[in-house]
Tab-separated table of C-alpha atoms in Angstrom:
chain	number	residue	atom	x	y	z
A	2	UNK	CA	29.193	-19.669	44.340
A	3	UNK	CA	26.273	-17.240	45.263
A	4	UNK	CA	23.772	-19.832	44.539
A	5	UNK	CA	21.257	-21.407	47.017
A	6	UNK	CA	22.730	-23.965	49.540
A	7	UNK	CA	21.040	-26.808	50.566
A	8	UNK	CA	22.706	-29.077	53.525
A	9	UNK	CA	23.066	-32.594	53.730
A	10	UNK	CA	23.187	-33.385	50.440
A	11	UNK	CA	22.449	-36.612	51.407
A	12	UNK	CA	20.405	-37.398	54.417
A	13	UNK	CA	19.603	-41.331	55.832
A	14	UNK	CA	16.932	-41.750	58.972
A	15	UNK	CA	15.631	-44.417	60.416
A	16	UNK	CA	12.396	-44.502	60.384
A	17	UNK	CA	10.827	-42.747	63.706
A	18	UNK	CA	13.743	-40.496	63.969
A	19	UNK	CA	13.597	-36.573	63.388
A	20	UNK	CA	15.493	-35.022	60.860
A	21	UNK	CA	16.443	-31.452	60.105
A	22	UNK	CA	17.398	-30.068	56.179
A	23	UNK	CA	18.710	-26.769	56.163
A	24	UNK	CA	18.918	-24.079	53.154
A	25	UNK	CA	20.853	-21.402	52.487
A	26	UNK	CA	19.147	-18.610	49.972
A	27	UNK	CA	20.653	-16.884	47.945
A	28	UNK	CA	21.631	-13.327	49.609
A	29	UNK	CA	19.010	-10.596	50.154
A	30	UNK	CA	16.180	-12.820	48.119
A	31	UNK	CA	13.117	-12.297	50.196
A	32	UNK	CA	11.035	-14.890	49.576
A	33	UNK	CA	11.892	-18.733	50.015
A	34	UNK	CA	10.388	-21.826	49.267
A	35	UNK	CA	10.122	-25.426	49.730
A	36	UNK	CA	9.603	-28.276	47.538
A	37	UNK	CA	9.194	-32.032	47.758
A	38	UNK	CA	10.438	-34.326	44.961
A	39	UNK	CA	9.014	-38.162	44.657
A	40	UNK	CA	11.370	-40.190	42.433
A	41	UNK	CA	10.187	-39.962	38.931
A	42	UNK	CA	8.002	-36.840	39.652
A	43	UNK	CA	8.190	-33.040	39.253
A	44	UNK	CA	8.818	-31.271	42.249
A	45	UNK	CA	5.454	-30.510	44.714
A	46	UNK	CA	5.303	-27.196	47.003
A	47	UNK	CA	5.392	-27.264	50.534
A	48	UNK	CA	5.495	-24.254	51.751
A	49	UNK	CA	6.459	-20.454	51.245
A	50	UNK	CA	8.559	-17.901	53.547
A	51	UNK	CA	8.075	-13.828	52.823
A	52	UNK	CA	11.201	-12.769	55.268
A	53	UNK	CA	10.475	-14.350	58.513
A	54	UNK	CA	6.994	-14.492	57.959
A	55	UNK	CA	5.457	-18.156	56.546
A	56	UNK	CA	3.103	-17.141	54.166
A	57	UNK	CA	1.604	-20.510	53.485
A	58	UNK	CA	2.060	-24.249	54.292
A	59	UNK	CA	-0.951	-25.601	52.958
A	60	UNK	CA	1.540	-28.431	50.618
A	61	UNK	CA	2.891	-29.603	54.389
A	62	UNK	CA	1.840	-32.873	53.698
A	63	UNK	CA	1.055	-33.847	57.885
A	64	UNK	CA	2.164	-31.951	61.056
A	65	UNK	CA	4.985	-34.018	61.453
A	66	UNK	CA	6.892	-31.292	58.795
A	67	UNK	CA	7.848	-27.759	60.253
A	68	UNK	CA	9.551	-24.962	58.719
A	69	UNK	CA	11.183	-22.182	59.976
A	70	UNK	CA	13.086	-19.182	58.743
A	71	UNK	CA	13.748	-17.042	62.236
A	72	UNK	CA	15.593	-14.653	61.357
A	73	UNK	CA	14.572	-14.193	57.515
A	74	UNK	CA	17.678	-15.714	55.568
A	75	UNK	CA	18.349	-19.581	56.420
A	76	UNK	CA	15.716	-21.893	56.621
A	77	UNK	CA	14.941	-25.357	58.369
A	78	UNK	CA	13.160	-28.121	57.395
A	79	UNK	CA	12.246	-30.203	60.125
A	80	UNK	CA	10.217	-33.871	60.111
A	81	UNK	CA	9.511	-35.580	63.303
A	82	UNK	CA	9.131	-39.213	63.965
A	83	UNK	CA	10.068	-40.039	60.152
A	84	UNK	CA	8.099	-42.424	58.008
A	85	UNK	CA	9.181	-44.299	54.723
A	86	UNK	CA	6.774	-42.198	52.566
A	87	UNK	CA	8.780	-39.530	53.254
A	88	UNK	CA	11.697	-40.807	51.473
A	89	UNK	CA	12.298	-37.651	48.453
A	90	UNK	CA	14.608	-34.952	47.230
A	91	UNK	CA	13.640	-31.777	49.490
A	92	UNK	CA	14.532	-28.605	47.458
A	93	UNK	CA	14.660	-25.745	48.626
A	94	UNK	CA	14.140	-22.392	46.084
A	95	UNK	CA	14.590	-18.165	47.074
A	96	UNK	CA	13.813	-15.202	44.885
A	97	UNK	CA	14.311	-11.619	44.598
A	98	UNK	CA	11.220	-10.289	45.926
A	99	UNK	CA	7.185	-11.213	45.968
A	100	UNK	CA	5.907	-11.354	43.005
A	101	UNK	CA	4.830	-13.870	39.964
A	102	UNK	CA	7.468	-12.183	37.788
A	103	UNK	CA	10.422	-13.380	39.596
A	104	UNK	CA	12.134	-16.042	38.845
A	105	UNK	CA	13.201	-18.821	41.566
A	106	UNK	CA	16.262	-20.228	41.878
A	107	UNK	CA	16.975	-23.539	43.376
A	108	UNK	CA	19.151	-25.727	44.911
A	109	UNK	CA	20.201	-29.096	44.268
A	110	UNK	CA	18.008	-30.720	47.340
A	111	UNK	CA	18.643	-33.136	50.077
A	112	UNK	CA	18.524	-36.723	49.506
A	113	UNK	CA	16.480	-37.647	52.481
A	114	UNK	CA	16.030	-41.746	52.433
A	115	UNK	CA	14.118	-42.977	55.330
A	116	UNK	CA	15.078	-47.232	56.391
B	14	UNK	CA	-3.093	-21.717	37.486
B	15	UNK	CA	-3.351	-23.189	34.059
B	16	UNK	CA	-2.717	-26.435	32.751
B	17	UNK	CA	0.314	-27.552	30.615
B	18	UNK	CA	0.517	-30.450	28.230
B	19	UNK	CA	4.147	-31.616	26.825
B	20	UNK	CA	5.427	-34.580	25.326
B	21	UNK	CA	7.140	-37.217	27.452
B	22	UNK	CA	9.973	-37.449	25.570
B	23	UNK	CA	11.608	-35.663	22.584
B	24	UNK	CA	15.574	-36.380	20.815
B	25	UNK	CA	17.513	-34.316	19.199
B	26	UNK	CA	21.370	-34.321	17.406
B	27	UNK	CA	23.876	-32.451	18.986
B	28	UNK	CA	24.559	-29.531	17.196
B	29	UNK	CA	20.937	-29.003	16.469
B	30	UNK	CA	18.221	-26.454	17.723
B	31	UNK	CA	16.210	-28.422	20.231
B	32	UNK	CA	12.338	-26.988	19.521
B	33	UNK	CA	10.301	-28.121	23.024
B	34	UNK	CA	6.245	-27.339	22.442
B	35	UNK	CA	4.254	-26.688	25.002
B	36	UNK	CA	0.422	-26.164	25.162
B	37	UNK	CA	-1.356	-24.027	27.885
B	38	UNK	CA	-4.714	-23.351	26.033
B	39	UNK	CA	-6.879	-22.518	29.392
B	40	UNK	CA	-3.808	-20.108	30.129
B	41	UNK	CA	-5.411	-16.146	31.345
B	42	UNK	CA	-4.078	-12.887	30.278
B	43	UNK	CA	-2.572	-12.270	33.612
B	44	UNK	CA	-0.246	-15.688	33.618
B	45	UNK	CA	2.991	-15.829	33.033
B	46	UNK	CA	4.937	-18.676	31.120
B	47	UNK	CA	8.217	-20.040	32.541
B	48	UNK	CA	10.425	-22.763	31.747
B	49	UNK	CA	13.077	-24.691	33.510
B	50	UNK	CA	14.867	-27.649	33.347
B	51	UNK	CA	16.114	-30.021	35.476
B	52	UNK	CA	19.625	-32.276	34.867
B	53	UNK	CA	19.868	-35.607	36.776
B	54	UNK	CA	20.701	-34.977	40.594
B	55	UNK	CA	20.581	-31.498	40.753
B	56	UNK	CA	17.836	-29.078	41.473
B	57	UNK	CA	15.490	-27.447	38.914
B	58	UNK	CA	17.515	-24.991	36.298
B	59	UNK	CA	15.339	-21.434	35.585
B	60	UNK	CA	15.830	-20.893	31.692
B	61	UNK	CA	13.489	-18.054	30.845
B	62	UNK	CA	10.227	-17.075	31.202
B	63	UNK	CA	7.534	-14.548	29.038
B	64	UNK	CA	3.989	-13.265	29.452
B	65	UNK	CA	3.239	-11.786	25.648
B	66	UNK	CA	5.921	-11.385	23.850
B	67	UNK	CA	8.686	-13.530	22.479
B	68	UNK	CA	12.256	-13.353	25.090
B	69	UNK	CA	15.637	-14.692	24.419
B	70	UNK	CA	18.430	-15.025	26.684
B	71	UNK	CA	21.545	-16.159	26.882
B	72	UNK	CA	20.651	-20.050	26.839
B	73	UNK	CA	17.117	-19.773	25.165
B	74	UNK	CA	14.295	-17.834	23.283
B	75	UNK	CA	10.930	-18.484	24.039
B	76	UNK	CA	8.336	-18.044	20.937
B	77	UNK	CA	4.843	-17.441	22.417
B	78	UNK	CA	1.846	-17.646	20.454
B	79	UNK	CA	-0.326	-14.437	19.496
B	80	UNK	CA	-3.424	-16.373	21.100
B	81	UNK	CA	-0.901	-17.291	23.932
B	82	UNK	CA	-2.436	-20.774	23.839
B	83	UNK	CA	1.064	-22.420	23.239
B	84	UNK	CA	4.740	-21.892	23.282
B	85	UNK	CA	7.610	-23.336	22.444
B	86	UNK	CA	11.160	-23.339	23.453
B	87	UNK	CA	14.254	-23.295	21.215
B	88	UNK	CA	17.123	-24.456	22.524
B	89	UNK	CA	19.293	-22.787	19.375
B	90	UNK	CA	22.400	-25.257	19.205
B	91	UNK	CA	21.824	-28.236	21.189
B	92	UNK	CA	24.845	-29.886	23.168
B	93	UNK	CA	25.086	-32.730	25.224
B	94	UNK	CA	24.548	-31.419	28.393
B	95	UNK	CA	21.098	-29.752	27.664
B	96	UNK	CA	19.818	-33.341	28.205
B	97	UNK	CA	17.240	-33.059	30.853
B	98	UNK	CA	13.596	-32.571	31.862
B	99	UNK	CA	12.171	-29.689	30.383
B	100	UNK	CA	9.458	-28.373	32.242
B	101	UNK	CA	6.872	-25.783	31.095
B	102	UNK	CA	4.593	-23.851	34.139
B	103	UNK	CA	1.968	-21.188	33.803
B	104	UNK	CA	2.459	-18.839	36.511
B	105	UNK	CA	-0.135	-16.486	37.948
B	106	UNK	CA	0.679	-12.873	37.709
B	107	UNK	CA	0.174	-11.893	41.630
B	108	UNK	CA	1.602	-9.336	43.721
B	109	UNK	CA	2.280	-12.077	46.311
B	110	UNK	CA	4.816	-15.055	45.328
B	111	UNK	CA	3.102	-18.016	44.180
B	112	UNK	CA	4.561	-21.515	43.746
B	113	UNK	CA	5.197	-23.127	41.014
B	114	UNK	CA	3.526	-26.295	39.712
B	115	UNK	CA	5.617	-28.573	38.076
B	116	UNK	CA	3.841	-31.119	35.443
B	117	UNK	CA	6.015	-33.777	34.327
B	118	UNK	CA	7.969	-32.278	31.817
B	119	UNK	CA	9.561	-33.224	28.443
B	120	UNK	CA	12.674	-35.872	28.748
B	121	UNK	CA	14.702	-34.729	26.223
B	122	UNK	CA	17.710	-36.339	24.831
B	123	UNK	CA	20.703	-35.019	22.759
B	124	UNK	CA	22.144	-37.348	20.970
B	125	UNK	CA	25.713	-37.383	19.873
């Protein structure tokens, strides 16, 4: 389908190693986003992509997570020397253009459990 | 952005409209009011969203209030698979994306 991608669906790490969770927007949307998901909890931002550009990371929780979008379409999640707290559902969500009055679109998140 | 306040859980029989309230009473005149839901396992679902005046789509319509203070969602004939979390968001109208900020939603249940 034309919907976002999200790959691994389902992600296990021992804890210390680095992991990487890529996402596939939907085509031509502009602006991306990622989300973390505790179990039992709405989803919390993380941080936002306009193109290439990261527009703000302030939900990055420590600077063990990096995100990345190089070329302006597919985007990386990466967190280094992995902890147990970080055990979630990272989602991953694109729209259209900037703006408050577009909608985003998600996808179904990787399962990331950390042992 | 405002704060939204919905009830934890809500049933309804299949066949049913599904009416999901939502209060945003500290909501501005530039925010926006979106709703999506999310179905076990799978990411969150955009249904509609609204800044003044009612909207309707193909899978909802969204009643806000003249005093924009509340909403409320009607799912028109409820099935089975529109069991999920319903979540409500106020959204700031900016030029600029903005997140969104998930509360915890309505669990709601159709029931056969």
């Amino acid at each position: 389908g034309a919907g976002v991608s999200q790959s691994p669906r389902y992600k296990v790490a021992k804890r210390g190693q680095d992991v990487a969770l890529r996402c596939d927007p939907i085509s031509g949307h502009v602006s991306l986003f990622w989300y973390q998901q505790a179990l039992g909890q709405g989803p919390e931002f993380l941080t936002y992509f306009q193109n290439e550009a990261q527009l703000d990371k302030s939900g990055l929780p420590s600077d063990r997570f990096f995100a990345e979008r190089p070329e302006g379409s597919v985007s990386t999640l990466k967190i280094q020397r992995t902890q147990q707290e970080d055990s979630a559902v990272y989602l991953c969500a694109s729209s259209l253009r900037g703006g408050s009055n577009q909608p985003q679109h998600f996808g179904d998140g990787t399962r990331l459990s950390i042992l | 952005d405002a704060k939204t306040t919905q009830p934890p859980s809500m049933d309804c029989a299949e066949g049913r409209a599904a009416n999901l309230p939502c209060n945003h009473s500290t909501i501005s005149g530039n925010e926006y009011v979106y709703w999506y839901r999310q179905i076990h396992s799978q990411g969150p679902q955009y249904i509609i969203h609204g800044l003044k005046n009612n909207e309707t789509n193909e899978m909802a319509s969204l009643i806000i209030t003249e005093d924009r203070k509340s909403s409320t969602l009607i799912l028109p004939h409820a099935t089975l698979r529109d069991t999920a979390v319903y979540y409500c968001i106020v959204r700031a109208n900016s030029g600029s994306a903005r997140q969104l900020t998930f509360g915890s939603g309505t669990q709601l249940t159709v029931l056969p």
